[in-house]
Amino acid sequence: MEFVLGGVAASCAAVFTNPMEVVKTRMQVQGELKHRGAYPVYYKNVFHAFVVIAKNDGLLALQSGLVPALWYQFVMNGARLGSFQAFVDYGLTKTASGDVSFPRTLVAGAASGCIGAYLASPLYLVKTHLQTNSTSKIAIGDQHEWHSMSDGLRKIYTQHGIQGLFRGVSAALLRVSMGSAAQLSTFAKSREMIDNSGWFQRNSWKSTLMASCVSGSVVVALMTPFDVVSTRLYNQQVSKDGRGAKYNGVFDCILKMFRSEGLWGFYKGWGASFTRLAPHTVLSLVFWSELRKFYHSLEKSESK
């Protein structure tokens, strides 16, 4: 049940944050492998990108890839949060005295993130393709002409088999394990500190919200470079034998980006990432915490 609760919580959050995910994805592939000033800037900032996308692609384009985004959040976060809660329930994240162990929580968060990222990788692949697809006037990066999630999955499988559906997964494992480790460890530790401070009633939604804000800020700072690399690897065109047209893998992508775009290239779309990741982290963790409390209250009432 923990897997379902985690997936539902993240999917609820994705409904609100998907427009920011579209903006973030497009800004991350803008000016790919080009020096600053050597490419047209269609998206100047988060708010400008919203206007440009709505004006050229239509208002509904801000919800591009919503279906695979919801399924991705359900599968990835269901597995991630469910696995993490299993680690917690077995006492693997606490010290012998019963306190939350930051190193153990960090490892548990990274491990659960890897599980979720691998299982949901094909969904993230199609989501990225659908969100970068736009009219030729503002097109950036490689374009993929999928009509829907099922159309994309079917065509990728037909052309490249199972391996094609999991291309880019190595970057996803780095991205999500880093983000998950930072998110879940800082959330658990900061909520414990807030509860012990006596500022709010223990396990209240206020302490959850404050801990989520702390967690979201840390995630954005640490995860953005890996997020950009992941988007680039997922979005690139591939040859008939499945080889990437631009990058041969994670480290090749990092090297080429650094040479052509510099350090700033890894933080493209940073503003959009924060605009999306921070509220998504907060909403996911708040929904997850409240859904768990609601579910356990139902269990108690049924057992009476």
mmCIF file of C-alpha atoms in Angstrom:
data_model
loop_
_atom_site.group_PDB
_atom_site.id
_atom_site.type_symbol
_atom_site.label_atom_id
_atom_site.label_comp_id
_atom_site.label_asym_id
_atom_site.label_seq_id
_atom_site.Cartn_x
_atom_site.Cartn_y
_atom_site.Cartn_z
ATOM 1 C CA MET A 1 0.000 0.000 0.000
ATOM 2 C CA GLU A 2 2.944 2.330 0.641
ATOM 3 C CA PHE A 3 3.836 2.088 -3.051
ATOM 4 C CA VAL A 4 0.331 3.153 -4.094
ATOM 5 C CA LEU A 5 0.207 6.050 -1.622
ATOM 6 C CA GLY A 6 3.588 7.336 -2.802
ATOM 7 C CA GLY A 7 2.550 7.114 -6.452
ATOM 8 C CA VAL A 8 -0.798 8.826 -5.923
ATOM 9 C CA ALA A 9 0.849 11.642 -3.945
ATOM 10 C CA ALA A 10 3.410 12.362 -6.676
ATOM 11 C CA SER A 11 0.790 12.152 -9.440
ATOM 12 C CA CYS A 12 -1.396 14.694 -7.638
ATOM 13 C CA ALA A 13 1.582 17.040 -7.438
ATOM 14 C CA ALA A 14 2.401 16.535 -11.152
ATOM 15 C CA VAL A 15 -1.005 17.858 -12.236
ATOM 16 C CA PHE A 16 -0.041 21.242 -10.785
ATOM 17 C CA THR A 17 3.642 21.289 -11.765
ATOM 18 C CA ASN A 18 3.621 19.790 -15.288
ATOM 19 C CA PRO A 19 3.484 23.202 -17.058
ATOM 20 C CA MET A 20 6.703 24.127 -15.248
ATOM 21 C CA GLU A 21 8.172 20.757 -16.284
ATOM 22 C CA VAL A 22 7.464 21.622 -19.944
ATOM 23 C CA VAL A 23 9.210 24.996 -19.576
ATOM 24 C CA LYS A 24 12.152 23.452 -17.709
ATOM 25 C CA THR A 25 12.649 20.725 -20.328
ATOM 26 C CA ARG A 26 12.677 23.173 -23.235
ATOM 27 C CA MET A 27 15.056 25.571 -21.528
ATOM 28 C CA GLN A 28 17.461 22.712 -20.773
ATOM 29 C CA VAL A 29 17.882 21.783 -24.446
ATOM 30 C CA GLN A 30 17.954 25.368 -25.724
ATOM 31 C CA GLY A 31 21.334 26.140 -27.288
ATOM 32 C CA GLU A 32 22.466 22.539 -27.033
ATOM 33 C CA LEU A 33 26.251 22.207 -27.492
ATOM 34 C CA LYS A 34 26.555 25.833 -28.655
ATOM 35 C CA HIS A 35 28.482 28.706 -27.150
ATOM 36 C CA ARG A 36 26.555 31.510 -25.500
ATOM 37 C CA GLY A 37 25.410 34.028 -28.116
ATOM 38 C CA ALA A 38 25.681 31.516 -30.976
ATOM 39 C CA TYR A 39 22.017 30.495 -30.940
ATOM 40 C CA PRO A 40 18.590 32.194 -30.869
ATOM 41 C CA VAL A 41 17.101 32.474 -27.386
ATOM 42 C CA TYR A 42 13.414 31.645 -27.672
ATOM 43 C CA TYR A 43 12.940 31.262 -23.925
ATOM 44 C CA LYS A 44 14.572 34.104 -21.962
ATOM 45 C CA ASN A 45 13.234 33.122 -18.547
ATOM 46 C CA VAL A 46 10.452 31.092 -16.943
ATOM 47 C CA PHE A 47 7.694 33.657 -17.383
ATOM 48 C CA HIS A 48 8.758 34.545 -20.925
ATOM 49 C CA ALA A 49 8.762 30.834 -21.818
ATOM 50 C CA PHE A 50 5.177 30.455 -20.584
ATOM 51 C CA VAL A 51 4.049 33.288 -22.865
ATOM 52 C CA VAL A 52 6.043 32.083 -25.889
ATOM 53 C CA ILE A 53 4.773 28.497 -25.623
ATOM 54 C CA ALA A 54 1.149 29.563 -25.123
ATOM 55 C CA LYS A 55 1.349 32.046 -28.012
ATOM 56 C CA ASN A 56 3.002 29.725 -30.550
ATOM 57 C CA ASP A 57 1.928 26.207 -29.528
ATOM 58 C CA GLY A 58 -1.332 27.022 -27.764
ATOM 59 C CA LEU A 59 -2.286 27.105 -24.108
ATOM 60 C CA LEU A 60 -2.732 23.313 -23.936
ATOM 61 C CA ALA A 61 0.922 22.864 -24.935
ATOM 62 C CA LEU A 62 1.820 23.836 -21.358
ATOM 63 C CA GLN A 63 0.385 20.463 -20.375
ATOM 64 C CA SER A 64 2.311 18.546 -23.048
ATOM 65 C CA GLY A 65 3.277 15.060 -21.922
ATOM 66 C CA LEU A 66 0.870 15.137 -18.986
ATOM 67 C CA VAL A 67 -0.230 11.509 -19.402
ATOM 68 C CA PRO A 68 3.283 9.983 -19.341
ATOM 69 C CA ALA A 69 4.225 12.515 -16.638
ATOM 70 C CA LEU A 70 1.448 11.222 -14.384
ATOM 71 C CA TRP A 71 2.305 7.592 -15.065
ATOM 72 C CA TYR A 72 5.993 8.340 -14.554
ATOM 73 C CA GLN A 73 5.318 9.981 -11.198
ATOM 74 C CA PHE A 74 3.054 7.128 -10.131
ATOM 75 C CA VAL A 75 5.533 4.378 -11.060
ATOM 76 C CA MET A 76 8.760 6.168 -10.102
ATOM 77 C CA ASN A 77 7.617 7.751 -6.863
ATOM 78 C CA GLY A 78 5.412 4.821 -5.941
ATOM 79 C CA ALA A 79 8.476 2.570 -6.093
ATOM 80 C CA ARG A 80 10.771 5.233 -4.610
ATOM 81 C CA LEU A 81 8.647 6.364 -1.673
ATOM 82 C CA GLY A 82 7.327 2.850 -1.079
ATOM 83 C CA SER A 83 10.848 1.400 -0.992
ATOM 84 C CA PHE A 84 12.047 4.182 1.272
ATOM 85 C CA GLN A 85 9.159 3.626 3.688
ATOM 86 C CA ALA A 86 10.014 -0.087 3.736
ATOM 87 C CA PHE A 87 13.586 0.829 4.755
ATOM 88 C CA VAL A 88 12.147 3.048 7.495
ATOM 89 C CA ASP A 89 9.712 0.368 8.717
ATOM 90 C CA TYR A 90 12.541 -2.153 9.000
ATOM 91 C CA GLY A 91 14.529 0.340 11.070
ATOM 92 C CA LEU A 92 17.324 0.676 8.505
ATOM 93 C CA THR A 93 17.361 4.485 8.657
ATOM 94 C CA LYS A 94 17.791 4.838 12.425
ATOM 95 C CA THR A 95 20.619 4.488 14.900
ATOM 96 C CA ALA A 96 20.640 1.982 17.765
ATOM 97 C CA SER A 97 19.178 4.700 20.016
ATOM 98 C CA GLY A 98 16.228 5.217 17.673
ATOM 99 C CA ASP A 99 17.284 8.591 16.195
ATOM 100 C CA VAL A 100 17.187 9.258 12.450
ATOM 101 C CA SER A 101 20.626 8.543 10.974
ATOM 102 C CA PHE A 102 21.499 11.019 8.204
ATOM 103 C CA PRO A 103 24.050 8.715 6.449
ATOM 104 C CA ARG A 104 21.680 5.739 6.558
ATOM 105 C CA THR A 105 18.777 7.851 5.324
ATOM 106 C CA LEU A 106 20.990 9.167 2.524
ATOM 107 C CA VAL A 107 21.811 5.636 1.355
ATOM 108 C CA ALA A 108 18.188 4.507 1.664
ATOM 109 C CA GLY A 109 17.039 7.534 -0.345
ATOM 110 C CA ALA A 110 19.574 6.895 -3.108
ATOM 111 C CA ALA A 111 18.732 3.174 -3.300
ATOM 112 C CA SER A 112 15.000 3.770 -3.453
ATOM 113 C CA GLY A 113 15.560 6.467 -6.095
ATOM 114 C CA CYS A 114 17.477 4.029 -8.311
ATOM 115 C CA ILE A 115 14.660 1.484 -8.094
ATOM 116 C CA GLY A 116 12.054 4.038 -9.105
ATOM 117 C CA ALA A 117 14.143 5.627 -11.867
ATOM 118 C CA TYR A 118 14.873 2.320 -13.580
ATOM 119 C CA LEU A 119 11.277 1.103 -13.574
ATOM 120 C CA ALA A 120 9.879 4.400 -14.891
ATOM 121 C CA SER A 121 12.600 5.240 -17.432
ATOM 122 C CA PRO A 122 10.550 4.473 -20.608
ATOM 123 C CA LEU A 123 7.824 6.832 -19.408
ATOM 124 C CA TYR A 124 10.315 9.642 -18.780
ATOM 125 C CA LEU A 125 11.771 9.081 -22.248
ATOM 126 C CA VAL A 126 8.427 9.606 -24.000
ATOM 127 C CA LYS A 127 7.495 12.475 -21.665
ATOM 128 C CA THR A 128 10.666 14.329 -22.640
ATOM 129 C CA HIS A 129 10.006 13.805 -26.347
ATOM 130 C CA LEU A 130 6.444 15.077 -26.117
ATOM 131 C CA GLN A 131 7.431 18.141 -24.080
ATOM 132 C CA THR A 132 10.244 19.299 -26.389
ATOM 133 C CA ASN A 133 8.099 18.885 -29.503
ATOM 134 C CA SER A 134 6.914 22.272 -30.786
ATOM 135 C CA THR A 135 6.183 24.337 -33.909
ATOM 136 C CA SER A 136 9.202 24.979 -36.144
ATOM 137 C CA LYS A 137 9.163 28.671 -35.220
ATOM 138 C CA ILE A 138 10.336 27.970 -31.655
ATOM 139 C CA ALA A 139 11.730 24.440 -32.039
ATOM 140 C CA ILE A 140 14.772 23.598 -29.907
ATOM 141 C CA GLY A 141 16.760 20.389 -29.629
ATOM 142 C CA ASP A 142 15.796 17.205 -31.466
ATOM 143 C CA GLN A 143 12.133 16.882 -32.370
ATOM 144 C CA HIS A 144 10.131 13.648 -32.067
ATOM 145 C CA GLU A 145 6.808 13.319 -33.846
ATOM 146 C CA TRP A 146 4.914 11.167 -31.353
ATOM 147 C CA HIS A 147 1.168 11.760 -31.142
ATOM 148 C CA SER A 148 0.723 10.300 -27.669
ATOM 149 C CA MET A 149 2.399 8.251 -24.960
ATOM 150 C CA SER A 150 1.253 4.936 -26.436
ATOM 151 C CA ASP A 151 2.292 6.021 -29.943
ATOM 152 C CA GLY A 152 5.776 6.930 -28.730
ATOM 153 C CA LEU A 153 6.282 3.748 -26.717
ATOM 154 C CA ARG A 154 5.057 1.581 -29.590
ATOM 155 C CA LYS A 155 7.248 3.239 -32.238
ATOM 156 C CA ILE A 156 10.375 3.275 -30.062
ATOM 157 C CA TYR A 157 9.877 -0.423 -29.252
ATOM 158 C CA THR A 158 9.273 -1.266 -32.929
ATOM 159 C CA GLN A 159 12.423 0.551 -34.039
ATOM 160 C CA HIS A 160 14.832 -0.267 -31.201
ATOM 161 C CA GLY A 161 13.276 -2.946 -28.993
ATOM 162 C CA ILE A 162 13.335 -3.046 -25.194
ATOM 163 C CA GLN A 163 16.833 -1.523 -25.131
ATOM 164 C CA GLY A 164 15.507 1.538 -26.949
ATOM 165 C CA LEU A 165 12.903 2.127 -24.262
ATOM 166 C CA PHE A 166 15.627 2.209 -21.607
ATOM 167 C CA ARG A 167 18.131 4.455 -23.373
ATOM 168 C CA GLY A 168 19.289 7.258 -21.097
ATOM 169 C CA VAL A 169 18.532 5.226 -17.979
ATOM 170 C CA SER A 170 22.122 5.566 -16.711
ATOM 171 C CA ALA A 171 21.676 9.338 -16.471
ATOM 172 C CA ALA A 172 18.284 8.862 -14.845
ATOM 173 C CA LEU A 173 19.806 6.667 -12.140
ATOM 174 C CA LEU A 174 22.329 9.395 -11.311
ATOM 175 C CA ARG A 175 19.692 12.125 -11.465
ATOM 176 C CA VAL A 176 17.054 10.453 -9.319
ATOM 177 C CA SER A 177 19.415 8.792 -6.842
ATOM 178 C CA MET A 178 21.069 12.161 -6.185
ATOM 179 C CA GLY A 179 17.734 13.955 -5.923
ATOM 180 C CA SER A 180 16.087 11.203 -3.896
ATOM 181 C CA ALA A 181 18.984 10.939 -1.458
ATOM 182 C CA ALA A 182 18.972 14.709 -0.932
ATOM 183 C CA GLN A 183 15.182 14.971 -0.742
ATOM 184 C CA LEU A 184 14.321 12.111 1.576
ATOM 185 C CA SER A 185 17.301 12.466 3.903
ATOM 186 C CA THR A 186 16.888 16.220 4.388
ATOM 187 C CA PHE A 187 13.114 15.829 4.721
ATOM 188 C CA ALA A 188 13.382 13.131 7.390
ATOM 189 C CA LYS A 189 16.100 14.912 9.348
ATOM 190 C CA SER A 190 14.590 18.403 9.132
ATOM 191 C CA ARG A 191 11.128 17.151 10.128
ATOM 192 C CA GLU A 192 12.626 15.403 13.146
ATOM 193 C CA MET A 193 14.405 18.632 14.131
ATOM 194 C CA ILE A 194 11.228 20.693 13.639
ATOM 195 C CA ASP A 195 9.151 18.213 15.665
ATOM 196 C CA ASN A 196 11.738 18.258 18.461
ATOM 197 C CA SER A 197 11.820 22.063 18.446
ATOM 198 C CA GLY A 198 8.225 22.258 19.643
ATOM 199 C CA TRP A 199 7.302 24.916 17.083
ATOM 200 C CA PHE A 200 4.310 22.909 15.893
ATOM 201 C CA GLN A 201 2.322 19.919 17.092
ATOM 202 C CA ARG A 202 4.284 16.729 16.351
ATOM 203 C CA ASN A 203 3.544 15.246 12.884
ATOM 204 C CA SER A 204 1.349 18.225 11.918
ATOM 205 C CA TRP A 205 1.001 19.357 8.294
ATOM 206 C CA LYS A 206 2.877 22.567 9.214
ATOM 207 C CA SER A 207 6.028 20.690 10.213
ATOM 208 C CA THR A 208 5.697 18.576 7.053
ATOM 209 C CA LEU A 209 5.386 21.714 4.918
ATOM 210 C CA MET A 210 8.416 23.402 6.475
ATOM 211 C CA ALA A 211 10.551 20.270 6.158
ATOM 212 C CA SER A 212 9.422 19.927 2.526
ATOM 213 C CA CYS A 213 10.528 23.499 1.746
ATOM 214 C CA VAL A 214 13.991 22.793 3.156
ATOM 215 C CA SER A 215 14.168 19.535 1.209
ATOM 216 C CA GLY A 216 13.023 21.134 -2.060
ATOM 217 C CA SER A 217 15.723 23.825 -1.946
ATOM 218 C CA VAL A 218 18.473 21.258 -1.385
ATOM 219 C CA VAL A 219 17.182 19.073 -4.230
ATOM 220 C CA VAL A 220 17.252 21.924 -6.769
ATOM 221 C CA ALA A 221 20.817 22.907 -5.861
ATOM 222 C CA LEU A 222 22.212 19.372 -6.144
ATOM 223 C CA MET A 223 20.043 17.832 -8.847
ATOM 224 C CA THR A 224 19.930 20.447 -11.645
ATOM 225 C CA PRO A 225 23.220 19.484 -13.424
ATOM 226 C CA PHE A 226 22.190 15.811 -13.486
ATOM 227 C CA ASP A 227 18.716 16.827 -14.622
ATOM 228 C CA VAL A 228 20.115 18.719 -17.631
ATOM 229 C CA VAL A 229 22.372 15.801 -18.622
ATOM 230 C CA SER A 230 19.454 13.385 -18.278
ATOM 231 C CA THR A 231 17.196 15.532 -20.484
ATOM 232 C CA ARG A 232 19.885 15.806 -23.176
ATOM 233 C CA LEU A 233 20.476 12.029 -23.295
ATOM 234 C CA TYR A 234 16.778 11.207 -23.384
ATOM 235 C CA ASN A 235 15.968 13.758 -26.083
ATOM 236 C CA GLN A 236 18.760 13.038 -28.581
ATOM 237 C CA GLN A 237 18.037 11.264 -31.837
ATOM 238 C CA VAL A 238 19.515 7.790 -32.264
ATOM 239 C CA SER A 239 20.744 5.788 -35.244
ATOM 240 C CA LYS A 240 19.176 2.549 -36.437
ATOM 241 C CA ASP A 241 21.519 0.556 -34.208
ATOM 242 C CA GLY A 242 20.495 2.647 -31.179
ATOM 243 C CA ARG A 243 23.598 4.838 -30.909
ATOM 244 C CA GLY A 244 23.121 8.423 -29.774
ATOM 245 C CA ALA A 245 23.598 11.058 -32.477
ATOM 246 C CA LYS A 246 25.273 13.501 -30.052
ATOM 247 C CA TYR A 247 26.331 11.661 -26.917
ATOM 248 C CA ASN A 248 27.724 8.185 -26.262
ATOM 249 C CA GLY A 249 26.795 8.216 -22.599
ATOM 250 C CA VAL A 250 26.715 10.214 -19.388
ATOM 251 C CA PHE A 251 30.403 11.144 -19.203
ATOM 252 C CA ASP A 252 30.606 11.932 -22.928
ATOM 253 C CA CYS A 253 27.614 14.245 -22.501
ATOM 254 C CA ILE A 254 29.191 15.977 -19.487
ATOM 255 C CA LEU A 255 32.487 16.490 -21.330
ATOM 256 C CA LYS A 256 30.896 17.853 -24.508
ATOM 257 C CA MET A 257 28.601 20.166 -22.575
ATOM 258 C CA PHE A 258 31.478 21.573 -20.533
ATOM 259 C CA ARG A 259 33.626 22.167 -23.625
ATOM 260 C CA SER A 260 30.920 23.928 -25.633
ATOM 261 C CA GLU A 261 28.643 25.506 -23.023
ATOM 262 C CA GLY A 262 30.858 25.839 -19.966
ATOM 263 C CA LEU A 263 29.796 25.325 -16.376
ATOM 264 C CA TRP A 264 26.664 27.421 -16.883
ATOM 265 C CA GLY A 265 25.383 24.853 -19.377
ATOM 266 C CA PHE A 266 24.723 22.461 -16.502
ATOM 267 C CA TYR A 267 22.455 25.028 -14.881
ATOM 268 C CA LYS A 268 20.367 25.934 -17.908
ATOM 269 C CA GLY A 269 16.765 26.230 -16.838
ATOM 270 C CA TRP A 270 17.810 26.575 -13.194
ATOM 271 C CA GLY A 271 15.014 29.035 -12.527
ATOM 272 C CA ALA A 272 12.477 26.738 -14.156
ATOM 273 C CA SER A 273 13.875 23.797 -12.190
ATOM 274 C CA PHE A 274 13.363 25.622 -8.918
ATOM 275 C CA THR A 275 9.919 26.848 -9.995
ATOM 276 C CA ARG A 276 8.991 23.258 -10.724
ATOM 277 C CA LEU A 277 11.033 21.112 -8.314
ATOM 278 C CA ALA A 278 10.486 23.092 -5.136
ATOM 279 C CA PRO A 279 6.662 23.087 -5.260
ATOM 280 C CA HIS A 280 6.620 19.535 -6.642
ATOM 281 C CA THR A 281 8.766 18.334 -3.759
ATOM 282 C CA VAL A 282 6.606 20.170 -1.252
ATOM 283 C CA LEU A 283 3.312 18.959 -2.762
ATOM 284 C CA SER A 284 4.535 15.355 -3.142
ATOM 285 C CA LEU A 285 5.755 15.071 0.426
ATOM 286 C CA VAL A 286 2.734 16.855 1.909
ATOM 287 C CA PHE A 287 0.291 14.698 -0.100
ATOM 288 C CA TRP A 288 2.294 11.574 0.804
ATOM 289 C CA SER A 289 2.386 12.391 4.505
ATOM 290 C CA GLU A 290 -1.301 13.310 4.678
ATOM 291 C CA LEU A 291 -2.417 10.300 2.603
ATOM 292 C CA ARG A 292 -0.460 7.969 4.894
ATOM 293 C CA LYS A 293 -2.060 9.507 7.975
ATOM 294 C CA PHE A 294 -5.505 9.222 6.389
ATOM 295 C CA TYR A 295 -4.907 5.597 5.361
ATOM 296 C CA HIS A 296 -3.643 4.595 8.803
ATOM 297 C CA SER A 297 -6.594 6.332 10.464
ATOM 298 C CA LEU A 298 -8.922 4.249 8.263
ATOM 299 C CA GLU A 299 -7.071 1.088 9.262
ATOM 300 C CA LYS A 300 -7.498 1.918 12.936
ATOM 301 C CA SER A 301 -11.221 2.704 12.576
ATOM 302 C CA GLU A 302 -11.807 -0.577 10.689
ATOM 303 C CA SER A 303 -9.960 -2.619 13.315
ATOM 304 C CA LYS A 304 -12.199 -1.317 16.117
#
